[in-house]
GROMACS .gro file of C-alpha atoms in nm:
model
  473
    1UNK     CA    1  -1.236   4.138  -2.721
    2UNK     CA    2  -1.496   4.355  -2.895
    3UNK     CA    3  -1.756   4.198  -3.123
    4UNK     CA    4  -1.687   3.843  -3.004
    5UNK     CA    5  -1.858   3.580  -3.220
    6UNK     CA    6  -1.937   3.239  -3.070
    7UNK     CA    7  -2.098   2.965  -3.277
    8UNK     CA    8  -2.286   2.672  -3.124
    9UNK     CA    9  -2.314   2.375  -3.361
   10UNK     CA   10  -2.606   2.152  -3.266
   11UNK     CA   11  -2.778   2.433  -3.077
   12UNK     CA   12  -3.106   2.239  -3.091
   13UNK     CA   13  -2.960   2.033  -2.806
   14UNK     CA   14  -3.132   2.286  -2.589
   15UNK     CA   15  -3.022   2.182  -2.238
   16UNK     CA   16  -2.654   2.220  -2.321
   17UNK     CA   17  -2.716   2.536  -2.525
   18UNK     CA   18  -2.925   2.694  -2.247
   19UNK     CA   19  -2.636   2.637  -2.006
   20UNK     CA   20  -2.398   2.809  -2.247
   21UNK     CA   21  -2.627   3.111  -2.297
   22UNK     CA   22  -2.702   3.133  -1.924
   23UNK     CA   23  -2.327   3.135  -1.849
   24UNK     CA   24  -2.270   3.404  -2.112
   25UNK     CA   25  -2.538   3.618  -1.949
   26UNK     CA   26  -2.350   3.590  -1.618
   27UNK     CA   27  -2.012   3.695  -1.760
   28UNK     CA   28  -2.014   4.077  -1.781
   29UNK     CA   29  -1.681   4.091  -1.963
   30UNK     CA   30  -1.836   3.895  -2.251
   31UNK     CA   31  -2.114   4.151  -2.295
   32UNK     CA   32  -2.191   4.231  -2.658
   33UNK     CA   33  -2.113   3.881  -2.782
   34UNK     CA   34  -2.286   3.761  -3.098
   35UNK     CA   35  -2.404   3.402  -3.060
   36UNK     CA   36  -2.466   3.207  -3.381
   37UNK     CA   37  -2.702   2.913  -3.334
   38UNK     CA   38  -2.677   2.633  -3.589
   39UNK     CA   39  -2.875   2.310  -3.619
   40UNK     CA   40  -3.032   2.100  -3.893
   41UNK     CA   41  -3.362   2.076  -3.699
   42UNK     CA   42  -3.529   2.408  -3.774
   43UNK     CA   43  -3.813   2.367  -3.523
   44UNK     CA   44  -3.582   2.293  -3.230
   45UNK     CA   45  -3.353   2.573  -3.340
   46UNK     CA   46  -3.640   2.824  -3.340
   47UNK     CA   47  -3.760   2.706  -2.997
   48UNK     CA   48  -3.415   2.754  -2.854
   49UNK     CA   49  -3.377   3.098  -3.011
   50UNK     CA   50  -3.698   3.208  -2.839
   51UNK     CA   51  -3.570   3.084  -2.503
   52UNK     CA   52  -3.221   3.227  -2.552
   53UNK     CA   53  -3.359   3.574  -2.617
   54UNK     CA   54  -3.593   3.550  -2.320
   55UNK     CA   55  -3.311   3.429  -2.096
   56UNK     CA   56  -3.095   3.721  -2.209
   57UNK     CA   57  -3.375   3.967  -2.135
   58UNK     CA   58  -3.431   3.804  -1.794
   59UNK     CA   59  -3.070   3.881  -1.694
   60UNK     CA   60  -3.059   4.217  -1.869
   61UNK     CA   61  -2.758   4.091  -2.064
   62UNK     CA   62  -2.625   4.225  -2.392
   63UNK     CA   63  -2.613   3.928  -2.628
   64UNK     CA   64  -2.712   3.916  -2.993
   65UNK     CA   65  -2.837   3.603  -3.165
   66UNK     CA   66  -2.837   3.472  -3.518
   67UNK     CA   67  -2.971   3.136  -3.632
   68UNK     CA   68  -2.877   2.934  -3.937
   69UNK     CA   69  -2.913   2.588  -4.086
   70UNK     CA   70  -2.580   2.631  -4.265
   71UNK     CA   71  -2.261   2.500  -4.108
   72UNK     CA   72  -2.057   2.725  -4.332
   73UNK     CA   73  -2.244   3.041  -4.232
   74UNK     CA   74  -2.221   2.949  -3.865
   75UNK     CA   75  -1.843   2.915  -3.872
   76UNK     CA   76  -1.754   3.209  -4.095
   77UNK     CA   77  -1.580   3.477  -3.889
   78UNK     CA   78  -1.621   3.294  -3.559
   79UNK     CA   79  -1.384   3.340  -3.266
   80UNK     CA   80  -1.500   3.024  -3.089
   81UNK     CA   81  -1.688   2.726  -3.232
   82UNK     CA   82  -1.858   2.499  -2.978
   83UNK     CA   83  -1.963   2.164  -3.123
   84UNK     CA   84  -2.228   1.965  -2.939
   85UNK     CA   85  -2.385   1.792  -3.241
   86UNK     CA   86  -2.448   1.418  -3.257
   87UNK     CA   87  -2.458   1.326  -3.626
   88UNK     CA   88  -2.753   1.098  -3.693
   89UNK     CA   89  -2.888   1.160  -3.344
   90UNK     CA   90  -2.998   0.884  -3.113
   91UNK     CA   91  -3.182   0.717  -3.399
   92UNK     CA   92  -2.852   0.620  -3.560
   93UNK     CA   93  -2.713   0.500  -3.229
   94UNK     CA   94  -3.020   0.284  -3.172
   95UNK     CA   95  -3.001   0.145  -3.524
   96UNK     CA   96  -2.635   0.046  -3.487
   97UNK     CA   97  -2.700  -0.110  -3.147
   98UNK     CA   98  -2.998  -0.309  -3.279
   99UNK     CA   99  -2.795  -0.452  -3.569
  100UNK     CA  100  -2.513  -0.546  -3.334
  101UNK     CA  101  -2.750  -0.724  -3.094
  102UNK     CA  102  -2.917  -0.901  -3.387
  103UNK     CA  103  -2.587  -1.080  -3.449
  104UNK     CA  104  -2.502  -1.155  -3.087
  105UNK     CA  105  -2.322  -0.837  -2.974
  106UNK     CA  106  -2.490  -0.736  -2.650
  107UNK     CA  107  -2.543  -0.357  -2.642
  108UNK     CA  108  -2.393  -0.319  -2.991
  109UNK     CA  109  -2.055  -0.376  -3.155
  110UNK     CA  110  -1.920  -0.043  -3.030
  111UNK     CA  111  -1.929  -0.173  -2.671
  112UNK     CA  112  -1.565  -0.279  -2.673
  113UNK     CA  113  -1.349  -0.312  -2.363
  114UNK     CA  114  -1.304   0.032  -2.207
  115UNK     CA  115  -1.571   0.182  -2.432
  116UNK     CA  116  -1.919   0.132  -2.293
  117UNK     CA  117  -2.035   0.490  -2.241
  118UNK     CA  118  -2.369   0.576  -2.404
  119UNK     CA  119  -2.342   0.792  -2.720
  120UNK     CA  120  -1.976   0.697  -2.752
  121UNK     CA  121  -1.967   0.499  -3.077
  122UNK     CA  122  -1.610   0.472  -3.200
  123UNK     CA  123  -1.609   0.195  -3.463
  124UNK     CA  124  -1.925   0.284  -3.655
  125UNK     CA  125  -1.947   0.663  -3.617
  126UNK     CA  126  -1.795   0.760  -3.949
  127UNK     CA  127  -2.067   1.026  -3.975
  128UNK     CA  128  -1.958   1.186  -3.647
  129UNK     CA  129  -1.589   1.176  -3.734
  130UNK     CA  130  -1.671   1.328  -4.075
  131UNK     CA  131  -1.863   1.608  -3.904
  132UNK     CA  132  -1.571   1.680  -3.670
  133UNK     CA  133  -1.330   1.709  -3.963
  134UNK     CA  134  -1.575   1.913  -4.168
  135UNK     CA  135  -1.611   2.168  -3.888
  136UNK     CA  136  -1.234   2.180  -3.838
  137UNK     CA  137  -1.161   2.230  -4.208
  138UNK     CA  138  -1.422   2.506  -4.232
  139UNK     CA  139  -1.254   2.675  -3.937
  140UNK     CA  140  -0.921   2.658  -4.122
  141UNK     CA  141  -1.084   2.816  -4.426
  142UNK     CA  142  -1.326   3.067  -4.277
  143UNK     CA  143  -1.202   3.143  -3.923
  144UNK     CA  144  -0.836   3.039  -3.902
  145UNK     CA  145  -0.778   3.204  -3.563
  146UNK     CA  146  -1.085   3.049  -3.400
  147UNK     CA  147  -1.083   2.798  -3.116
  148UNK     CA  148  -1.269   2.470  -3.170
  149UNK     CA  149  -1.428   2.362  -2.841
  150UNK     CA  150  -1.529   1.997  -2.858
  151UNK     CA  151  -1.833   1.901  -2.650
  152UNK     CA  152  -1.979   1.619  -2.860
  153UNK     CA  153  -1.874   1.259  -2.804
  154UNK     CA  154  -1.648   1.084  -2.870
  155UNK     CA  155  -1.419   1.350  -2.723
  156UNK     CA  156  -1.114   1.123  -2.709
  157UNK     CA  157  -1.129   1.015  -3.072
  158UNK     CA  158  -1.262   1.351  -3.191
  159UNK     CA  159  -0.994   1.562  -3.024
  160UNK     CA  160  -0.724   1.322  -3.143
  161UNK     CA  161  -0.851   1.322  -3.502
  162UNK     CA  162  -0.898   1.697  -3.542
  163UNK     CA  163  -0.575   1.790  -3.365
  164UNK     CA  164  -0.357   1.550  -3.563
  165UNK     CA  165  -0.523   1.607  -3.901
  166UNK     CA  166  -0.574   1.985  -3.901
  167UNK     CA  167  -0.359   2.147  -3.633
  168UNK     CA  168  -0.621   2.413  -3.551
  169UNK     CA  169  -0.655   2.554  -3.199
  170UNK     CA  170  -0.864   2.296  -3.020
  171UNK     CA  171  -0.961   2.175  -2.676
  172UNK     CA  172  -1.215   1.913  -2.568
  173UNK     CA  173  -1.428   1.944  -2.254
  174UNK     CA  174  -1.625   1.702  -2.036
  175UNK     CA  175  -1.781   1.742  -1.691
  176UNK     CA  176  -1.712   1.393  -1.552
  177UNK     CA  177  -1.444   1.524  -1.313
  178UNK     CA  178  -1.714   1.683  -1.098
  179UNK     CA  179  -1.776   1.336  -0.955
  180UNK     CA  180  -1.478   1.403  -0.728
  181UNK     CA  181  -1.730   1.598  -0.521
  182UNK     CA  182  -1.916   1.274  -0.446
  183UNK     CA  183  -1.603   1.131  -0.287
  184UNK     CA  184  -1.542   1.451  -0.092
  185UNK     CA  185  -1.895   1.438   0.047
  186UNK     CA  186  -1.843   1.074   0.142
  187UNK     CA  187  -1.540   1.153   0.358
  188UNK     CA  188  -1.692   1.477   0.487
  189UNK     CA  189  -1.454   1.740   0.350
  190UNK     CA  190  -1.539   2.067   0.178
  191UNK     CA  191  -1.195   2.223   0.139
  192UNK     CA  192  -0.955   1.990  -0.041
  193UNK     CA  193  -0.711   1.960  -0.330
  194UNK     CA  194  -0.763   1.718  -0.616
  195UNK     CA  195  -0.629   1.623  -0.955
  196UNK     CA  196  -0.748   1.387  -1.227
  197UNK     CA  197  -0.565   1.256  -1.532
  198UNK     CA  198  -0.613   1.002  -1.811
  199UNK     CA  199  -0.824   1.014  -2.125
  200UNK     CA  200  -1.182   1.125  -2.174
  201UNK     CA  201  -1.418   0.891  -1.989
  202UNK     CA  202  -1.106   0.725  -1.853
  203UNK     CA  203  -0.975   0.960  -1.582
  204UNK     CA  204  -0.828   0.870  -1.244
  205UNK     CA  205  -0.801   1.050  -0.911
  206UNK     CA  206  -0.427   1.119  -0.892
  207UNK     CA  207  -0.448   1.360  -0.598
  208UNK     CA  208  -0.697   1.378  -0.311
  209UNK     CA  209  -0.572   1.572  -0.009
  210UNK     CA  210  -0.693   1.805   0.261
  211UNK     CA  211  -0.549   2.157   0.261
  212UNK     CA  212  -0.305   2.057   0.535
  213UNK     CA  213  -0.167   1.775   0.319
  214UNK     CA  214  -0.353   1.476   0.463
  215UNK     CA  215  -0.405   1.195   0.210
  216UNK     CA  216  -0.783   1.161   0.182
  217UNK     CA  217  -0.750   0.823   0.013
  218UNK     CA  218  -0.686   0.690   0.365
  219UNK     CA  219  -1.029   0.818   0.467
  220UNK     CA  220  -1.194   0.706   0.146
  221UNK     CA  221  -1.104   0.338   0.182
  222UNK     CA  222  -1.284   0.325   0.515
  223UNK     CA  223  -1.609   0.336   0.316
  224UNK     CA  224  -1.519   0.054   0.077
  225UNK     CA  225  -1.806  -0.183  -0.001
  226UNK     CA  226  -2.059   0.035   0.174
  227UNK     CA  227  -2.404  -0.075   0.042
  228UNK     CA  228  -2.491   0.131  -0.264
  229UNK     CA  229  -2.846   0.203  -0.379
  230UNK     CA  230  -2.833   0.421  -0.693
  231UNK     CA  231  -3.079   0.708  -0.718
  232UNK     CA  232  -3.052   0.709  -1.100
  233UNK     CA  233  -2.876   0.482  -1.352
  234UNK     CA  234  -2.594   0.739  -1.363
  235UNK     CA  235  -2.535   0.726  -0.988
  236UNK     CA  236  -2.235   0.491  -1.002
  237UNK     CA  237  -1.938   0.677  -0.852
  238UNK     CA  238  -1.970   0.469  -0.531
  239UNK     CA  239  -2.090   0.150  -0.697
  240UNK     CA  240  -1.917  -0.188  -0.647
  241UNK     CA  241  -1.758  -0.135  -0.990
  242UNK     CA  242  -1.571   0.175  -0.873
  243UNK     CA  243  -1.433   0.002  -0.566
  244UNK     CA  244  -1.332  -0.306  -0.765
  245UNK     CA  245  -1.155  -0.091  -1.025
  246UNK     CA  246  -0.973   0.089  -0.742
  247UNK     CA  247  -0.846  -0.242  -0.606
  248UNK     CA  248  -0.740  -0.352  -0.954
  249UNK     CA  249  -0.565  -0.039  -1.076
  250UNK     CA  250  -0.455   0.137  -0.758
  251UNK     CA  251  -0.639   0.468  -0.818
  252UNK     CA  252  -1.006   0.562  -0.801
  253UNK     CA  253  -1.189   0.592  -1.136
  254UNK     CA  254  -1.379   0.919  -1.173
  255UNK     CA  255  -1.706   0.996  -1.352
  256UNK     CA  256  -1.777   0.800  -1.669
  257UNK     CA  257  -1.459   0.599  -1.615
  258UNK     CA  258  -1.672   0.376  -1.392
  259UNK     CA  259  -1.886   0.299  -1.698
  260UNK     CA  260  -1.579   0.253  -1.920
  261UNK     CA  261  -1.474  -0.077  -1.770
  262UNK     CA  262  -1.411  -0.435  -1.881
  263UNK     CA  263  -1.654  -0.712  -1.974
  264UNK     CA  264  -1.633  -0.842  -1.619
  265UNK     CA  265  -1.902  -0.586  -1.529
  266UNK     CA  266  -2.101  -0.584  -1.852
  267UNK     CA  267  -2.159  -0.938  -1.983
  268UNK     CA  268  -2.537  -0.928  -1.943
  269UNK     CA  269  -2.812  -0.745  -1.756
  270UNK     CA  270  -2.781  -0.966  -1.448
  271UNK     CA  271  -2.408  -0.890  -1.429
  272UNK     CA  272  -2.467  -0.519  -1.472
  273UNK     CA  273  -2.723  -0.514  -1.192
  274UNK     CA  274  -2.484  -0.693  -0.959
  275UNK     CA  275  -2.205  -0.441  -1.020
  276UNK     CA  276  -2.396  -0.117  -1.084
  277UNK     CA  277  -2.697  -0.174  -0.862
  278UNK     CA  278  -3.068  -0.244  -0.885
  279UNK     CA  279  -3.299  -0.174  -1.050
  280UNK     CA  280  -3.124  -0.052  -1.368
  281UNK     CA  281  -2.778  -0.207  -1.376
  282UNK     CA  282  -2.616   0.125  -1.467
  283UNK     CA  283  -2.668   0.383  -1.739
  284UNK     CA  284  -2.560   0.156  -2.025
  285UNK     CA  285  -2.794  -0.137  -1.966
  286UNK     CA  286  -3.116  -0.171  -2.163
  287UNK     CA  287  -3.307  -0.055  -1.853
  288UNK     CA  288  -3.071   0.234  -1.788
  289UNK     CA  289  -3.096   0.345  -2.150
  290UNK     CA  290  -3.477   0.327  -2.136
  291UNK     CA  291  -3.471   0.551  -1.828
  292UNK     CA  292  -3.235   0.795  -2.001
  293UNK     CA  293  -3.450   0.816  -2.314
  294UNK     CA  294  -3.763   0.878  -2.105
  295UNK     CA  295  -3.587   1.162  -1.922
  296UNK     CA  296  -3.453   1.300  -2.248
  297UNK     CA  297  -3.801   1.299  -2.400
  298UNK     CA  298  -3.936   1.473  -2.090
  299UNK     CA  299  -3.675   1.746  -2.128
  300UNK     CA  300  -3.747   1.788  -2.499
  301UNK     CA  301  -4.116   1.828  -2.410
  302UNK     CA  302  -4.018   2.070  -2.135
  303UNK     CA  303  -3.822   2.287  -2.378
  304UNK     CA  304  -4.108   2.286  -2.628
  305UNK     CA  305  -4.356   2.387  -2.355
  306UNK     CA  306  -4.122   2.659  -2.236
  307UNK     CA  307  -4.089   2.801  -2.585
  308UNK     CA  308  -4.465   2.787  -2.636
  309UNK     CA  309  -4.531   2.959  -2.303
  310UNK     CA  310  -4.281   3.235  -2.382
  311UNK     CA  311  -4.428   3.284  -2.731
  312UNK     CA  312  -4.767   3.324  -2.561
  313UNK     CA  313  -4.636   3.606  -2.347
  314UNK     CA  314  -4.528   3.424  -2.032
  315UNK     CA  315  -4.210   3.535  -1.858
  316UNK     CA  316  -3.953   3.270  -1.764
  317UNK     CA  317  -4.031   3.272  -1.393
  318UNK     CA  318  -4.400   3.210  -1.457
  319UNK     CA  319  -4.336   2.971  -1.744
  320UNK     CA  320  -4.120   2.756  -1.513
  321UNK     CA  321  -4.416   2.670  -1.287
  322UNK     CA  322  -4.645   2.608  -1.583
  323UNK     CA  323  -4.398   2.368  -1.743
  324UNK     CA  324  -4.303   2.175  -1.430
  325UNK     CA  325  -4.667   2.122  -1.343
  326UNK     CA  326  -4.722   1.986  -1.693
  327UNK     CA  327  -4.433   1.736  -1.664
  328UNK     CA  328  -4.451   1.596  -1.309
  329UNK     CA  329  -4.251   1.282  -1.401
  330UNK     CA  330  -3.930   1.471  -1.484
  331UNK     CA  331  -3.645   1.390  -1.244
  332UNK     CA  332  -3.539   1.633  -0.972
  333UNK     CA  333  -3.213   1.686  -1.159
  334UNK     CA  334  -3.394   1.828  -1.461
  335UNK     CA  335  -3.628   2.036  -1.244
  336UNK     CA  336  -3.332   2.186  -1.060
  337UNK     CA  337  -3.166   2.265  -1.392
  338UNK     CA  338  -3.419   2.537  -1.465
  339UNK     CA  339  -3.378   2.696  -1.124
  340UNK     CA  340  -3.000   2.699  -1.170
  341UNK     CA  341  -3.028   2.859  -1.513
  342UNK     CA  342  -3.220   3.149  -1.361
  343UNK     CA  343  -2.990   3.192  -1.060
  344UNK     CA  344  -2.751   3.484  -1.129
  345UNK     CA  345  -2.500   3.348  -0.876
  346UNK     CA  346  -2.462   3.005  -1.037
  347UNK     CA  347  -2.267   2.907  -1.344
  348UNK     CA  348  -2.341   2.574  -1.508
  349UNK     CA  349  -2.117   2.271  -1.485
  350UNK     CA  350  -1.991   2.332  -1.839
  351UNK     CA  351  -1.638   2.474  -1.880
  352UNK     CA  352  -1.679   2.633  -2.222
  353UNK     CA  353  -1.781   2.989  -2.130
  354UNK     CA  354  -1.533   3.026  -1.840
  355UNK     CA  355  -1.264   2.902  -2.081
  356UNK     CA  356  -1.366   3.163  -2.338
  357UNK     CA  357  -1.351   3.431  -2.069
  358UNK     CA  358  -1.007   3.311  -1.961
  359UNK     CA  359  -0.876   3.324  -2.318
  360UNK     CA  360  -1.036   3.655  -2.412
  361UNK     CA  361  -0.994   3.844  -2.085
  362UNK     CA  362  -0.685   3.669  -1.942
  363UNK     CA  363  -0.876   3.546  -1.636
  364UNK     CA  364  -0.657   3.273  -1.486
  365UNK     CA  365  -0.866   2.964  -1.412
  366UNK     CA  366  -0.816   2.592  -1.364
  367UNK     CA  367  -0.977   2.356  -1.615
  368UNK     CA  368  -0.982   1.989  -1.701
  369UNK     CA  369  -0.895   1.985  -2.071
  370UNK     CA  370  -0.859   1.734  -2.354
  371UNK     CA  371  -0.556   1.810  -2.570
  372UNK     CA  372  -0.285   1.614  -2.750
  373UNK     CA  373  -0.054   1.444  -2.502
  374UNK     CA  374   0.287   1.564  -2.619
  375UNK     CA  375   0.454   1.437  -2.304
  376UNK     CA  376   0.190   1.544  -2.051
  377UNK     CA  377   0.134   1.182  -1.943
  378UNK     CA  378   0.460   0.992  -1.968
  379UNK     CA  379   0.418   0.644  -2.111
  380UNK     CA  380   0.138   0.735  -2.355
  381UNK     CA  381   0.189   0.825  -2.722
  382UNK     CA  382   0.224   1.195  -2.795
  383UNK     CA  383  -0.037   1.189  -3.073
  384UNK     CA  384  -0.330   1.080  -2.855
  385UNK     CA  385  -0.562   1.320  -2.671
  386UNK     CA  386  -0.535   1.311  -2.293
  387UNK     CA  387  -0.753   1.467  -2.024
  388UNK     CA  388  -0.550   1.663  -1.768
  389UNK     CA  389  -0.569   1.965  -1.537
  390UNK     CA  390  -0.435   2.299  -1.657
  391UNK     CA  391  -0.446   2.666  -1.569
  392UNK     CA  392  -0.544   2.887  -1.862
  393UNK     CA  393  -0.469   3.259  -1.892
  394UNK     CA  394  -0.504   3.417  -2.232
  395UNK     CA  395  -0.387   3.150  -2.475
  396UNK     CA  396  -0.125   3.022  -2.232
  397UNK     CA  397  -0.179   2.675  -2.084
  398UNK     CA  398   0.006   2.576  -1.767
  399UNK     CA  399  -0.032   2.198  -1.734
  400UNK     CA  400  -0.005   2.027  -1.398
  401UNK     CA  401   0.255   1.757  -1.360
  402UNK     CA  402   0.098   1.412  -1.374
  403UNK     CA  403   0.207   1.087  -1.212
  404UNK     CA  404   0.009   0.774  -1.293
  405UNK     CA  405   0.092   0.424  -1.164
  406UNK     CA  406   0.219   0.167  -1.411
  407UNK     CA  407  -0.093  -0.045  -1.359
  408UNK     CA  408  -0.323   0.233  -1.483
  409UNK     CA  409  -0.097   0.306  -1.780
  410UNK     CA  410  -0.029  -0.051  -1.893
  411UNK     CA  411  -0.359  -0.218  -1.815
  412UNK     CA  412  -0.613   0.058  -1.874
  413UNK     CA  413  -0.492   0.362  -2.065
  414UNK     CA  414  -0.275   0.191  -2.325
  415UNK     CA  415  -0.549  -0.059  -2.429
  416UNK     CA  416  -0.803   0.225  -2.444
  417UNK     CA  417  -0.583   0.457  -2.651
  418UNK     CA  418  -0.489   0.169  -2.882
  419UNK     CA  419  -0.857   0.108  -2.951
  420UNK     CA  420  -0.905   0.479  -3.025
  421UNK     CA  421  -0.619   0.474  -3.275
  422UNK     CA  422  -0.748   0.156  -3.437
  423UNK     CA  423  -1.096   0.305  -3.474
  424UNK     CA  424  -0.954   0.619  -3.633
  425UNK     CA  425  -0.741   0.416  -3.875
  426UNK     CA  426  -1.048   0.218  -3.983
  427UNK     CA  427  -1.236   0.546  -4.035
  428UNK     CA  428  -0.957   0.707  -4.239
  429UNK     CA  429  -0.872   0.402  -4.453
  430UNK     CA  430  -1.218   0.238  -4.477
  431UNK     CA  431  -1.028  -0.090  -4.448
  432UNK     CA  432  -1.292  -0.337  -4.338
  433UNK     CA  433  -1.031  -0.607  -4.280
  434UNK     CA  434  -0.911  -0.399  -3.986
  435UNK     CA  435  -1.265  -0.369  -3.850
  436UNK     CA  436  -1.301  -0.745  -3.887
  437UNK     CA  437  -0.978  -0.796  -3.696
  438UNK     CA  438  -1.103  -0.583  -3.405
  439UNK     CA  439  -1.428  -0.780  -3.388
  440UNK     CA  440  -1.252  -1.116  -3.418
  441UNK     CA  441  -1.091  -1.037  -3.081
  442UNK     CA  442  -1.421  -0.931  -2.923
  443UNK     CA  443  -1.526  -1.174  -2.645
  444UNK     CA  444  -1.879  -1.191  -2.789
  445UNK     CA  445  -1.761  -1.317  -3.128
  446UNK     CA  446  -1.824  -1.689  -3.183
  447UNK     CA  447  -1.738  -1.718  -3.553
  448UNK     CA  448  -1.597  -1.528  -3.851
  449UNK     CA  449  -1.935  -1.564  -4.018
  450UNK     CA  450  -2.088  -1.361  -3.734
  451UNK     CA  451  -1.833  -1.086  -3.796
  452UNK     CA  452  -1.897  -1.076  -4.170
  453UNK     CA  453  -2.274  -1.065  -4.127
  454UNK     CA  454  -2.276  -0.774  -3.886
  455UNK     CA  455  -2.030  -0.573  -4.098
  456UNK     CA  456  -2.220  -0.651  -4.420
  457UNK     CA  457  -2.534  -0.502  -4.268
  458UNK     CA  458  -2.369  -0.208  -4.096
  459UNK     CA  459  -2.128  -0.095  -4.369
  460UNK     CA  460  -2.386   0.046  -4.618
  461UNK     CA  461  -2.557   0.234  -4.334
  462UNK     CA  462  -2.226   0.378  -4.213
  463UNK     CA  463  -2.143   0.502  -4.564
  464UNK     CA  464  -2.492   0.644  -4.613
  465UNK     CA  465  -2.478   0.839  -4.289
  466UNK     CA  466  -2.131   0.966  -4.367
  467UNK     CA  467  -2.246   1.089  -4.709
  468UNK     CA  468  -2.532   1.284  -4.547
  469UNK     CA  469  -2.281   1.480  -4.342
  470UNK     CA  470  -2.054   1.538  -4.641
  471UNK     CA  471  -2.342   1.679  -4.846
  472UNK     CA  472  -2.476   1.905  -4.572
  473UNK     CA  473  -2.427   2.274  -4.654
   0.00000   0.00000   0.00000
């Protein structure tokens, strides 16, 4: 497609945006693409623009860039809109969590059963849901043939909401399925076949076989209860939680599904440490979150230093050494990120650009996608977004047949999708009695007075944050 226009909403989230631009540089058939960068933080937006142009020059790619603070201008005439924005940022998340904990809700009132993943508010994120709908409605008005690629959480609720309310072309993406590689390494295989299915942050390993048809689950269980020492708070794919969930549900949970688990594993910090490992107790404990924020701040500083170095005439290869020497406490993961960005043979772990290439240039590829169910997983409602494997060629999706055990459907997926639907109904109706009813069934609730107090304090903030998004240009 000539003159392709791709918009990135929340482009100031520079790590994700750098991956997208780096991937575009490595896709020759997408040469000539115009990339529109949109964010409400002008300083971060400018820093990323500097790096994006330098990255494009580094690869000798043909990409054009435009920046804007206007959502409307970003979407007008787009062919693909990638949304990575977190309305209110981490400040809003921290504020909601603090109010919840003030009234006895450990880690915040959004930490319901099957919904513990960081940045995944579903009951109080009216601002985020409003942003999702605003983007979708602008696409209907200004770019009716565009694809909306959902990257921002909550992908389950967001994909469900936008798809059912607007009917635009939409797909949600996550990279949690790559954790299958951890299991493959454990059993010592490099060439294997796999499949995952479920809902976002709630996917299960439905197929794990060698090329000659051997069931690798038989090899996997030999390593059950092997001592696990996490290298980071996010290193949980082989934690005691994962093995216990496997015994309970009959399939192995993959990626963030291990974090999306019941109160059995999350009651307090001591419990989290026992199940997710010392010293953090997983990514969603207070210690895990502190680690995450420190790493996030290091990366923000890294991006700022990179932009400054480039503005001062440094080339990326030289700037890399300058920056890494200035931030010695950044994790190896973040240090390796920069090397990968500059490696012409490596695409990132994000699916967005390969998907665009498959749609535009009819390159048949396999993806893990979030789309409305419509019978893809039997036993779940049609109007809920599911995460399944599909081959994409042009705008044709060929979905793989899925078979999930009754235990996973009845005891995990149905409760999780019910909560998603309840949260969306509360958002659409603003019926606080429904929100009260959800919290009355929360295991942390000791009285109705507790419920009323936390809602009374949260409700004005939720409305205020929603109004900010509504009024944004």
